[in-house]
mmCIF file with all atom_site columns, C-alpha atoms in Angstrom:
data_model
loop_
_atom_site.group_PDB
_atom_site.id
_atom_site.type_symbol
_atom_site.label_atom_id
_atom_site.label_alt_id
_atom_site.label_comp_id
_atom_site.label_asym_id
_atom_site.label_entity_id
_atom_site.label_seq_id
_atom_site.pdbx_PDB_ins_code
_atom_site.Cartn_x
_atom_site.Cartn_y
_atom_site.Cartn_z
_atom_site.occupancy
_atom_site.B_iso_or_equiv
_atom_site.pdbx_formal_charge
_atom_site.auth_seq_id
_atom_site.auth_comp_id
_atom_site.auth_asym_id
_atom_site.auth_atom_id
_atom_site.pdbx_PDB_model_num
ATOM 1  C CA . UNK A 1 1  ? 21.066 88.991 70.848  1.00 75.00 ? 1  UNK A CA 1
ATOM 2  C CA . UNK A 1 2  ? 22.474 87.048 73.567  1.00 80.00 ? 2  UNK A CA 1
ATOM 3  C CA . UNK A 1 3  ? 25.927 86.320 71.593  1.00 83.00 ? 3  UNK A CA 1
ATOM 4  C CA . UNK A 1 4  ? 26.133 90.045 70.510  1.00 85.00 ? 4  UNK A CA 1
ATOM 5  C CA . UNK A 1 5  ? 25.299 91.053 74.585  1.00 84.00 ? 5  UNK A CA 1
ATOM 6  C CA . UNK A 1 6  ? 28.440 88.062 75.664  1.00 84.00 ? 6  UNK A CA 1
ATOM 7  C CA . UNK A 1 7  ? 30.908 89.759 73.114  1.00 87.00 ? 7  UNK A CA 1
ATOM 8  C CA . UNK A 1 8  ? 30.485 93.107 73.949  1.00 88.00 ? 8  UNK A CA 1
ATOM 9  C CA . UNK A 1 9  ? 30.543 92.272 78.085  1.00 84.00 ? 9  UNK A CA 1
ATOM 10 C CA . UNK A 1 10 ? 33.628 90.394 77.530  1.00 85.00 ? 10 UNK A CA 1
ATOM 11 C CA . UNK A 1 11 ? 34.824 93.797 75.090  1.00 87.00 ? 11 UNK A CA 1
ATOM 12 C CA . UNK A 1 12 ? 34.818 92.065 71.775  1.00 88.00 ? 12 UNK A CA 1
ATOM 13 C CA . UNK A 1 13 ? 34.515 93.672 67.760  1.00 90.00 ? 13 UNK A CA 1
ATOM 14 C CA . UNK A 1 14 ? 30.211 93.684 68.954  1.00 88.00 ? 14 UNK A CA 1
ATOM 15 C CA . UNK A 1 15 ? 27.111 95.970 69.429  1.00 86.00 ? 15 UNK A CA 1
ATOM 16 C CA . UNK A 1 16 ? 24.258 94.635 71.622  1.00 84.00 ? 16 UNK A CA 1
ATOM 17 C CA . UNK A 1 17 ? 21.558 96.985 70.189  1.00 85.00 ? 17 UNK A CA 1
ATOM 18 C CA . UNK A 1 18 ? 18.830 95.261 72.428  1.00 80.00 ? 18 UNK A CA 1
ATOM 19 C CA . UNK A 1 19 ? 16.528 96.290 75.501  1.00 81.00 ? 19 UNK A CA 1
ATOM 20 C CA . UNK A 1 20 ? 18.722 97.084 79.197  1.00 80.00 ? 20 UNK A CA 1
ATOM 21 C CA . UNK A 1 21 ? 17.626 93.895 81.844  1.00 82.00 ? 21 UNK A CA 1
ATOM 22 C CA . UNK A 1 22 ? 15.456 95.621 83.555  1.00 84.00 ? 22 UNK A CA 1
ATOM 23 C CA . UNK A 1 23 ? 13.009 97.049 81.014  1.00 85.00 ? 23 UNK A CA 1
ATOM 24 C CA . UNK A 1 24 ? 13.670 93.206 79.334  1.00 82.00 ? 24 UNK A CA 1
ATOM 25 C CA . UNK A 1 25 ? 12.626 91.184 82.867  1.00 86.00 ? 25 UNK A CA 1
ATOM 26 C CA . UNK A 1 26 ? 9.806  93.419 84.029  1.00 84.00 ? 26 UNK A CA 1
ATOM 27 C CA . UNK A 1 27 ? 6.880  91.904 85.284  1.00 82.00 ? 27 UNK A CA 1
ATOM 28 C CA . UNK A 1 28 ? 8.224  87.818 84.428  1.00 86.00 ? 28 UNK A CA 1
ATOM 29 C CA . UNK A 1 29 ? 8.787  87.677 88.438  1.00 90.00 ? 29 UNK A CA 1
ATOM 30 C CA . UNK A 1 30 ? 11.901 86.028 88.194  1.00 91.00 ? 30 UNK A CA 1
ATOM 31 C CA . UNK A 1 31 ? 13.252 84.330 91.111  1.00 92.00 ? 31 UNK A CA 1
ATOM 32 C CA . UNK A 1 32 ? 16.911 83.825 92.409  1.00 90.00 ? 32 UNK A CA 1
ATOM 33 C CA . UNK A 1 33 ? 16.588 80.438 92.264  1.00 92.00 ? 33 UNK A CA 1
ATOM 34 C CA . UNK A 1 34 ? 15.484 80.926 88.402  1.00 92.00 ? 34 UNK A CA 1
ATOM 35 C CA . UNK A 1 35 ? 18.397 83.057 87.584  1.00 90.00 ? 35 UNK A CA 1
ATOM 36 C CA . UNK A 1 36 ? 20.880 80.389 89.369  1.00 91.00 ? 36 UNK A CA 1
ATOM 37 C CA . UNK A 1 37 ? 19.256 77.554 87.160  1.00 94.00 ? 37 UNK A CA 1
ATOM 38 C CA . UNK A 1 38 ? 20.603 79.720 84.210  1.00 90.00 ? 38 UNK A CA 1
ATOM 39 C CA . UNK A 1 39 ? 24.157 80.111 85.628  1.00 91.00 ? 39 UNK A CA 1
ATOM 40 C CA . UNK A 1 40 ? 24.318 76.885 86.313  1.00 93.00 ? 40 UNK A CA 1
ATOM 41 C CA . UNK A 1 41 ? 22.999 75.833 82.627  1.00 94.00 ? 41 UNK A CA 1
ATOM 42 C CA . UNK A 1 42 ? 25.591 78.530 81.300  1.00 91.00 ? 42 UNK A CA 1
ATOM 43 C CA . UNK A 1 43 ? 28.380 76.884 83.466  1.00 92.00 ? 43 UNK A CA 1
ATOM 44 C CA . UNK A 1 44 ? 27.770 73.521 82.017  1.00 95.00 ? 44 UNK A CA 1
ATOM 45 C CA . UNK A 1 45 ? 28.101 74.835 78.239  1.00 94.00 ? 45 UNK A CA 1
ATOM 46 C CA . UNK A 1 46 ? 30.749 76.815 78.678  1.00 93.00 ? 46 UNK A CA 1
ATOM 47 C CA . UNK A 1 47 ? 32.698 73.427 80.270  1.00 95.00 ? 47 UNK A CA 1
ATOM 48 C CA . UNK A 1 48 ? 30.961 71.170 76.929  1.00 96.00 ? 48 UNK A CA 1
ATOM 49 C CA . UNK A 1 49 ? 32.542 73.810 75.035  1.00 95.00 ? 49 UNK A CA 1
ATOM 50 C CA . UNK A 1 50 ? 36.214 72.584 77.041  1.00 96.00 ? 50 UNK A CA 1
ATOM 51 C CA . UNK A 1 51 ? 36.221 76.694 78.062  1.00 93.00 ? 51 UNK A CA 1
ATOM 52 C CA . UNK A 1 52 ? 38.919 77.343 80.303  1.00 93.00 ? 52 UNK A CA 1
ATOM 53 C CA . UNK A 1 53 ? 38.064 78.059 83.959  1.00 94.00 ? 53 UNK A CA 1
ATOM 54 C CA . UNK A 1 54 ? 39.681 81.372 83.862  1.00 95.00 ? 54 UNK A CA 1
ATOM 55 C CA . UNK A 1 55 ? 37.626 82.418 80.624  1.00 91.00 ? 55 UNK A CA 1
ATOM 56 C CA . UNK A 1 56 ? 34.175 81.227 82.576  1.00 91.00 ? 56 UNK A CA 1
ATOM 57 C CA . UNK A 1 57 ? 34.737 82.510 86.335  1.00 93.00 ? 57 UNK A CA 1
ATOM 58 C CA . UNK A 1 58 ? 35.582 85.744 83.864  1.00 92.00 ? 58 UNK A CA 1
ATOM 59 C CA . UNK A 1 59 ? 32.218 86.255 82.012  1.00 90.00 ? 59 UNK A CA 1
ATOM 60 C CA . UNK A 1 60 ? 30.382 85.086 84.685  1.00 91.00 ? 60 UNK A CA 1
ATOM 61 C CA . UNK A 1 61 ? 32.011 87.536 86.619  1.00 91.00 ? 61 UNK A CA 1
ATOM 62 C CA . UNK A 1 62 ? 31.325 90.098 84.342  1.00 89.00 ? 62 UNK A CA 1
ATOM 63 C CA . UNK A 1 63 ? 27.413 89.076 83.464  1.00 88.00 ? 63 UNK A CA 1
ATOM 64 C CA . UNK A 1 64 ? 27.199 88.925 87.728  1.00 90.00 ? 64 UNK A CA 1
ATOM 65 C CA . UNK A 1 65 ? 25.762 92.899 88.237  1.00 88.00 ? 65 UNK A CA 1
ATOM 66 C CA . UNK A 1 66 ? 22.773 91.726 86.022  1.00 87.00 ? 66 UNK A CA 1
ATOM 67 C CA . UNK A 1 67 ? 21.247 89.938 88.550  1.00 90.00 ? 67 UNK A CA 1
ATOM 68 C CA . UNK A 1 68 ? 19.746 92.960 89.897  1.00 88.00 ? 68 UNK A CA 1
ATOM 69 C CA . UNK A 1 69 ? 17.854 94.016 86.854  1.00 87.00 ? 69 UNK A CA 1
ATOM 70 C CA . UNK A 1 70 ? 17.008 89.798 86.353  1.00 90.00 ? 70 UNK A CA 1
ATOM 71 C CA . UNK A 1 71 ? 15.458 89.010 89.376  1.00 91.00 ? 71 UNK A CA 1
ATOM 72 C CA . UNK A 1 72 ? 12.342 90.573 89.942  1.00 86.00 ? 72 UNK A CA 1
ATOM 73 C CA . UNK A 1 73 ? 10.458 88.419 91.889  1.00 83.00 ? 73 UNK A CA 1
ATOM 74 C CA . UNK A 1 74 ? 10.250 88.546 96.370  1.00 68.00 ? 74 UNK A CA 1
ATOM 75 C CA . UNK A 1 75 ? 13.217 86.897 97.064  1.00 50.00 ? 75 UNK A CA 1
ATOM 76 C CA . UNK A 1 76 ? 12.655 83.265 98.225  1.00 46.00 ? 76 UNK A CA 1
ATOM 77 C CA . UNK A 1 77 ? 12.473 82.508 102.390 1.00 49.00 ? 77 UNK A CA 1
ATOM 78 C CA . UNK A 1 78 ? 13.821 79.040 103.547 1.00 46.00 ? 78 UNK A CA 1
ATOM 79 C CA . UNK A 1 79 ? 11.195 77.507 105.090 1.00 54.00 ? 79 UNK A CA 1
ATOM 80 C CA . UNK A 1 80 ? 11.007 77.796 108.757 1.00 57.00 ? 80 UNK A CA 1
ATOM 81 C CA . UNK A 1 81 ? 11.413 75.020 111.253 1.00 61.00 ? 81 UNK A CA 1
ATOM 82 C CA . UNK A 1 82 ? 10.416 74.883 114.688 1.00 55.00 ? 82 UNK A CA 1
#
């Protein structure tokens, strides 16, 4: 379902017929610096696959608002110093 959600964010010939985020990533307490693992494993495929920086900056663009509905865990605090 992943594919099918890709083409249709980037407006290609697909239907995602799948859950939204949210009701998908409820209760798995997610964390920011779990989501940015993912974006960072996404970014590294895309540039195996020789995609063109353009075409990545674009979907990741576009797959960006999902973080909201992703991350459902207390954001992280830095540890404090001092």
């Amino acid at each position: 379902q992943l594919v099918d959600q890709f083409c249709v964010i980037m407006a290609g010939p697909c239907t995602y017929d799948g859950d939204d985020m949210r009701l998908v990533h409820a209760g798995h307490k997610i964390t920011e610096r779990e989501f940015n693992a993912l974006v960072e494993h996404l970014r590294v495929t895309l540039d195996g696959l020789d995609i063109d920086t353009a075409a990545k900056n674009e979907l990741l663009r576009r797959l960006a608002p999902m973080r909201r509905d992703i991350v459902t865990a207390a954001r992280e605090r830095a540890p404090t110093h001092g």
